[in-house]
Short mmCIF file of C-alpha atoms and ligand atoms in Angstrom, two decimals:
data_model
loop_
_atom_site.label_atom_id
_atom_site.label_comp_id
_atom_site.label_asym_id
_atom_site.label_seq_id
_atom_site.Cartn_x
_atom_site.Cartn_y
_atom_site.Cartn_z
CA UNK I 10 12.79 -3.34 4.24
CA UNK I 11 9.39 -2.27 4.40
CA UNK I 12 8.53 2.09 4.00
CA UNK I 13 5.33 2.91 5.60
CA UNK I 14 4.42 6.02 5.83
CA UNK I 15 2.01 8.18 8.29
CA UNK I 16 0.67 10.24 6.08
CA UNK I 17 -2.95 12.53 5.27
CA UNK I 18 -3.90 15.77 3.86
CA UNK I 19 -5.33 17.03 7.19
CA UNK I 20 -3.02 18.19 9.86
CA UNK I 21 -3.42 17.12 13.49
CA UNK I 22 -5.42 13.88 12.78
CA UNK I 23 -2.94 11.80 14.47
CA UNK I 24 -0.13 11.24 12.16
CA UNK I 25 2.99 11.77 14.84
CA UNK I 26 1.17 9.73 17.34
CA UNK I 27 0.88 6.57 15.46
CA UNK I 28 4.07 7.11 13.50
CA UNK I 29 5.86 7.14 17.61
CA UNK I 30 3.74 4.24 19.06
CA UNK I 31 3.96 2.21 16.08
CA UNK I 32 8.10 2.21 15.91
CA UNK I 33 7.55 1.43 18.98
CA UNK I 34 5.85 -1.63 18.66
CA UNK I 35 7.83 -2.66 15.66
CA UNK I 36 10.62 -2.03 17.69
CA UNK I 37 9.71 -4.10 20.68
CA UNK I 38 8.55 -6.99 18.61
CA UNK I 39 12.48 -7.46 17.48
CA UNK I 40 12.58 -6.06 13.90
CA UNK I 41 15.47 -3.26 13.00
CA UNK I 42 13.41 0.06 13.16
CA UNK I 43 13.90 3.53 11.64
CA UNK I 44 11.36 6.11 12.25
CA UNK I 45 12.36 9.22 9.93
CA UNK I 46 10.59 12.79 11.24
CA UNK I 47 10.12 14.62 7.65
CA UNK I 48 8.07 17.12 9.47
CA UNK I 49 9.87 20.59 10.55
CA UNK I 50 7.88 20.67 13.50
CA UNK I 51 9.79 17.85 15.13
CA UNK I 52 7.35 16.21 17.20
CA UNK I 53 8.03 13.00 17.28
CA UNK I 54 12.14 13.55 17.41
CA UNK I 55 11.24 15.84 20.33
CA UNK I 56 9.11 12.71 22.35
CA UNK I 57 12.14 10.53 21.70
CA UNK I 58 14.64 13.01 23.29
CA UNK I 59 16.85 13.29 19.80
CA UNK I 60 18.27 16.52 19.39
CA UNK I 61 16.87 18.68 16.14
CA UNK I 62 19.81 19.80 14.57
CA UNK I 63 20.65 17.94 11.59
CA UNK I 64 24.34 19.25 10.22
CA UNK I 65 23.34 21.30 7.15
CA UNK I 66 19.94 21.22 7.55
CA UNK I 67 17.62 19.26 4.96
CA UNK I 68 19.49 20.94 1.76
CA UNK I 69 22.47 18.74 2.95
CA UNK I 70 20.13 15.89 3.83
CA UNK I 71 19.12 15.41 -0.04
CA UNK I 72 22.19 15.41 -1.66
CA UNK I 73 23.03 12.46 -3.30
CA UNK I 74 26.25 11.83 -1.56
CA UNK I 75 25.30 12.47 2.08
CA UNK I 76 24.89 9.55 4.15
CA UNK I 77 21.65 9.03 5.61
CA UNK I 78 23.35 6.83 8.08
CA UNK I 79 25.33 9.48 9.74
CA UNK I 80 22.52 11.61 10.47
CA UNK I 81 20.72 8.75 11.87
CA UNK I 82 20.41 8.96 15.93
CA UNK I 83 19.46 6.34 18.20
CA UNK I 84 17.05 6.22 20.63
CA UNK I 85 16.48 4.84 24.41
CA UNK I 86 14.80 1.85 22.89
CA UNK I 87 16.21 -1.29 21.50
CA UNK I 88 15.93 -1.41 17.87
CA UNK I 89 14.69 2.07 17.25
CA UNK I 90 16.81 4.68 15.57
CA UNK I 91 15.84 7.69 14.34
CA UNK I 92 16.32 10.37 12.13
CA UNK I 93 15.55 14.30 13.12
CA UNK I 94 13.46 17.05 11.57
CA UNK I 95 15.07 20.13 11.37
CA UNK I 96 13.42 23.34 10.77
CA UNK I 97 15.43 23.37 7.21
CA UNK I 98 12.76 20.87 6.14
CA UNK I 99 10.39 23.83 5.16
CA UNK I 100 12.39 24.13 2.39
CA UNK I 101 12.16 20.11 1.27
CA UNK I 102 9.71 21.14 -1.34
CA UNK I 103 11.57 23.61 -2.90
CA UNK I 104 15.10 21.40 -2.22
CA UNK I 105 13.53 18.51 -3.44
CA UNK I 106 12.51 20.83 -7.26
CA UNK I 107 16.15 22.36 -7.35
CA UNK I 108 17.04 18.56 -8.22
CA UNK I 109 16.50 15.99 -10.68
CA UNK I 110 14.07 13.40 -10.35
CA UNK I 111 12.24 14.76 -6.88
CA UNK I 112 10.11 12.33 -7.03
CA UNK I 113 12.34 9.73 -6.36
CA UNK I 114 14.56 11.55 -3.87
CA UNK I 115 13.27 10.02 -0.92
CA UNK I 116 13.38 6.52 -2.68
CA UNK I 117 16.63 6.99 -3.58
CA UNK I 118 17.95 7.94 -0.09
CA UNK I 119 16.57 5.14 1.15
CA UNK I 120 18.09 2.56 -0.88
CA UNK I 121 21.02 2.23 1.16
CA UNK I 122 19.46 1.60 4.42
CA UNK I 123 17.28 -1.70 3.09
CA UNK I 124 20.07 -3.90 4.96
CA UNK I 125 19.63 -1.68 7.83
CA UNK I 126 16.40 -2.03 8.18
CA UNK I 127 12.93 -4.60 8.72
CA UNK I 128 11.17 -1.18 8.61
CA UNK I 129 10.76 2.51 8.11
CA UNK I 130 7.85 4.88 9.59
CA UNK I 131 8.14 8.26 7.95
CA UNK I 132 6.45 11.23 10.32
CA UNK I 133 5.20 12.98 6.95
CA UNK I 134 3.84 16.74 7.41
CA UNK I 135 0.59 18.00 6.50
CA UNK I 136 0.27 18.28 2.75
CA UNK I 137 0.08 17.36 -0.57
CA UNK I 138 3.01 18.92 -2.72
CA UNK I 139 6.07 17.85 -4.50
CA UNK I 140 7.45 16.35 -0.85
CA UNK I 141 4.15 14.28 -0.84
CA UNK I 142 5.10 12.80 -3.80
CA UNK I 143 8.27 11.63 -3.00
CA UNK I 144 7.17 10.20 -0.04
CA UNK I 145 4.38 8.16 -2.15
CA UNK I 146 7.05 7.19 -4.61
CA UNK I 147 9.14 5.50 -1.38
CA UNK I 148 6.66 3.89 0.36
CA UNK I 149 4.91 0.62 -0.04
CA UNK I 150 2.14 1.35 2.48
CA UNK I 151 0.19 4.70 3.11
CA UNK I 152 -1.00 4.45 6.72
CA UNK I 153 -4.08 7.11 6.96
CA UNK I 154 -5.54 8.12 10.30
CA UNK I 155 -8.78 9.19 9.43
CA UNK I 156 -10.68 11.15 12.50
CA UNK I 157 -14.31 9.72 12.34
CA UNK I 158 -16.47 12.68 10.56
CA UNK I 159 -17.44 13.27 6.96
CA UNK I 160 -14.49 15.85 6.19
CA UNK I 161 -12.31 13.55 7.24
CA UNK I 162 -13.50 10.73 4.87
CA UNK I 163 -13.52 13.14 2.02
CA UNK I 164 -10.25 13.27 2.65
CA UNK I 165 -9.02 10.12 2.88
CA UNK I 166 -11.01 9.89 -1.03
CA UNK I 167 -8.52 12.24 -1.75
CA UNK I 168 -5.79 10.25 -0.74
CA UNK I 169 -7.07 6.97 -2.86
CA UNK I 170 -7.35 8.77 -5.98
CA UNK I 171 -3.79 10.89 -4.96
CA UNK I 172 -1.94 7.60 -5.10
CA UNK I 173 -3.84 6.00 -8.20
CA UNK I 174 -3.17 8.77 -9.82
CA UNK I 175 -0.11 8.18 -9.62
CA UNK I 176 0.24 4.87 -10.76
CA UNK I 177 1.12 3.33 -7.33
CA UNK I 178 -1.92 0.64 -7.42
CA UNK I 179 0.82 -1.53 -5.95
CA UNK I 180 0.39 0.83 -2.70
CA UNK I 181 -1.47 -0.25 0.71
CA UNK I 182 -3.44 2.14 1.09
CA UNK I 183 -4.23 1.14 4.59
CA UNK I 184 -6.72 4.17 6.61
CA UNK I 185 -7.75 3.72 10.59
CA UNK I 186 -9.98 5.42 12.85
CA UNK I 187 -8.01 8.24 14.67
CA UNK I 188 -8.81 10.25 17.83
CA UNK I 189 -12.83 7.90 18.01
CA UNK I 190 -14.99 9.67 20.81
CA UNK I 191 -17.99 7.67 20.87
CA UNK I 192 -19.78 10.48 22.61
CA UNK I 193 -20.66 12.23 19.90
CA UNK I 194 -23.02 11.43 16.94
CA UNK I 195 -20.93 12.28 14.46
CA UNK I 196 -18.36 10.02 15.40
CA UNK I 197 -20.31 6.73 15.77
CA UNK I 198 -22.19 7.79 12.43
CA UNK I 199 -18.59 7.77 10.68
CA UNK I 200 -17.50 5.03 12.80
CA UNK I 201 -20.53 2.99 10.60
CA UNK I 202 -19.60 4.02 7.63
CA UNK I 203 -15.47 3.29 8.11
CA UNK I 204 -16.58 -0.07 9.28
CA UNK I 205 -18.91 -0.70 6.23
CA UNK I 206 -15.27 -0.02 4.05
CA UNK I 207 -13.03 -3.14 3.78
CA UNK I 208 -9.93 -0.83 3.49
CA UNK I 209 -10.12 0.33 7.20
CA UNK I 210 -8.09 -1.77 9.44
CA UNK I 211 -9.91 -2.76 12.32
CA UNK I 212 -8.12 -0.96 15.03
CA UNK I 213 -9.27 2.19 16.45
CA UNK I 214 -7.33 5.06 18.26
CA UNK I 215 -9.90 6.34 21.02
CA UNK I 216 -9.37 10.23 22.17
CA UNK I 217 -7.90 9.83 25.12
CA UNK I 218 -5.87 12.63 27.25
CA UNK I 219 -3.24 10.34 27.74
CA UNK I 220 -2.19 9.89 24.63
CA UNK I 221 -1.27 13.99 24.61
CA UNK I 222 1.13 13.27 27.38
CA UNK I 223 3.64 12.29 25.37
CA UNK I 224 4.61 15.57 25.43
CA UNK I 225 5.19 15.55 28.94
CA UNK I 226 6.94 12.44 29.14
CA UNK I 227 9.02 13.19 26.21
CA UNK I 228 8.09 9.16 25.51
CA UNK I 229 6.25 6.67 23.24
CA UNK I 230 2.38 5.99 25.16
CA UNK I 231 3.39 2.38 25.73
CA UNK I 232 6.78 3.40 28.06
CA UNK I 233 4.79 4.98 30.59
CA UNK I 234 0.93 3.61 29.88
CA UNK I 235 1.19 0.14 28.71
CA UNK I 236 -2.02 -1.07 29.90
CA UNK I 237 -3.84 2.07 29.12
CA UNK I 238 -6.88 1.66 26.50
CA UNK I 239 -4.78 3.72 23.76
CA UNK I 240 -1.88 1.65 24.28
CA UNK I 241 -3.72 -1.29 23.43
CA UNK I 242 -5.31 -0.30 20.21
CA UNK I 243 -1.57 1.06 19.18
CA UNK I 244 -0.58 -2.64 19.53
CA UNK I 245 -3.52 -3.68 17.42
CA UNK I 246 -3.12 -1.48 15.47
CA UNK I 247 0.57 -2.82 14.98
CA UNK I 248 -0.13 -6.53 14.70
CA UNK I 249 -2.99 -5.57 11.59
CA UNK I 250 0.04 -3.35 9.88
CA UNK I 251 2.70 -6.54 10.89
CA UNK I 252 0.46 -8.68 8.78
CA UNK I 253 0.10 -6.30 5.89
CA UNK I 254 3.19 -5.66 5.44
CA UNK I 255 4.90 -9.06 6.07
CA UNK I 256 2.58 -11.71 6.49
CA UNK I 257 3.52 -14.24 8.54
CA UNK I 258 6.70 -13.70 10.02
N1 ATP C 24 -5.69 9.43 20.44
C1 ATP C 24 -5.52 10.69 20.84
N2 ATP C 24 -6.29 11.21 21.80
C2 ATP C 24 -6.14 12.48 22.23
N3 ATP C 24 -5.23 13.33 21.75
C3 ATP C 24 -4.43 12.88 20.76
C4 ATP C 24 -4.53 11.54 20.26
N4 ATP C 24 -3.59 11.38 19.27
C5 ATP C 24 -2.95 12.55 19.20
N5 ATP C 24 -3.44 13.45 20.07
C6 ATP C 24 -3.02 14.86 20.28
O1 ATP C 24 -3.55 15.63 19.22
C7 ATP C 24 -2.57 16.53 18.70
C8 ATP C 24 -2.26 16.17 17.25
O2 ATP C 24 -1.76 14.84 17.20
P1 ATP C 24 -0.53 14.46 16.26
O3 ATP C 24 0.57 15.40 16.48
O4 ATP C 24 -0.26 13.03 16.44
O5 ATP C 24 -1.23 14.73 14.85
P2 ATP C 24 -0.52 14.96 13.46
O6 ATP C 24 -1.46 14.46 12.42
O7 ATP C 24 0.84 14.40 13.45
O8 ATP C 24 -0.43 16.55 13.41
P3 ATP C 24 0.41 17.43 12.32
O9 ATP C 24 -0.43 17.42 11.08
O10 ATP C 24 0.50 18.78 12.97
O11 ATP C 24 1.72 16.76 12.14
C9 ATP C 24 -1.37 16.38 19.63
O12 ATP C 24 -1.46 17.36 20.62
C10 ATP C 24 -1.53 15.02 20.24
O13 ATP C 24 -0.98 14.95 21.53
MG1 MG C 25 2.70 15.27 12.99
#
């Protein structure tokens, strides 16, 4: 079982789209997919049509003895479970300090489901905090989006030295271009310097209004626009992260 997790400092970058298109993919290309919303917003367990509630809330959700696999829902596509947000997941940062070893928490939930599953997208929120942590300590890959201006790469430096930091040199630390409008300057300036980084995977998300749709169609972007320009750089997106994580299969 491979943990990768969407993940950044900045909010709205991105993070819920990949996290839904990529399961997808994985999905579709045969291997045993879990995509786990830890954000309380429930974004992407609202595009796959999974109801919110989980019994308990997230204070249930990290004790030792519940079973992740209870909670987990599955989804209209083959291969893809998943497993809901719930607004109680505001409170994972202070759930996850109540308890010994937080940082492992997420880990250690986890370890049951490595028969399960081939792989694991976490939907992480917005932050860096004890939660953040935990989800570094669980995953073997960080996937970044990284919107194509300077803030954004300051932030993604933040993320590198975040994970070092923490001793995870074993990490992928593996950052893509994100929401890429070539009209503007700024963008193809950043778009230069991103390509000029060997850590960037080659893919790139363009802006596209179609993408936000998924939010109408209450689906993954490749259900209802396969052929679309976004849909495409999801998928290449997903073979570069196939290979990083497994090789050759
Ligand atoms: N490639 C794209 N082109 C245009 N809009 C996009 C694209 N990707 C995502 N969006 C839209 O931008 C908004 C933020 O995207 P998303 O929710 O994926 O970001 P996020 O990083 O998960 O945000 P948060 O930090 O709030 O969890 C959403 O309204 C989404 O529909
Ligand atoms: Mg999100």
């Amino acid at each position: 079982m491979r943990v990768v997790a969407v993940w950044s400092i900045k909010g709205g970058v991105g993070k819920t789209a990949a996290a839904v298109n990529l399961a997808f993919f994985a999905a579709a290309a045969g291997l045993r997919t879990l995509l786990w919303d830890l954000d309380p917003q429930g974004a992407a367990t609202f595009y796959y049509r999974v109801k919110a509630k989980v019994k308990g809330g997230g204070r249930r959700l990290l004790k030792r003895s519940a079973e992740l696999q209870l909670l987990v829902r599955g989804t209209d596509i083959e291969n893809l479970d998943l497993l809901p947000a719930d607004f109680s997941y505001r409170r994972l940062d202070l759930d996850l300090d109540a308890r010994k070893q937080p940082q492992r928490r997420l880990a250690l939930k986890l370890a049951p489901l490595a028969d399960e599953y081939d792989v694991v997208f976490l939907d992480c929120p917005p932050s860096v905090s004890l939660a953040s942590e935990s989800v570094l300590r669980a995953a073997d890959a960080l996937l970044v989006p990284v919107i194509p201006t300077t803030l954004s790469l300051r932030g993604l430096a933040q993320v590198r030295s975040f994970a070092t930091k923490r001793g995870r040199r074993d990490l992928l630390v593996l950052p893509f271009l994100s929401m890429v409008d070539r009209r503007k300057t700024m963008h193809r300036d950043a778009i230069g310097l991103c390509a000029a980084d060997e850590g960037f995977l080659r893919a790139a998300i363009p802006a596209a209004s179609i993408v936000e749709k998924m939010g109408v169609h209450r689906a993954p972007l490749p259900a209802y626009a396969p052929f679309s320009e976004p849909a495409r750089a999801f998928a290449a997106l997903w073979s570069e992260l196939d290979a990083r994580l497994f090789g050759r299969r």
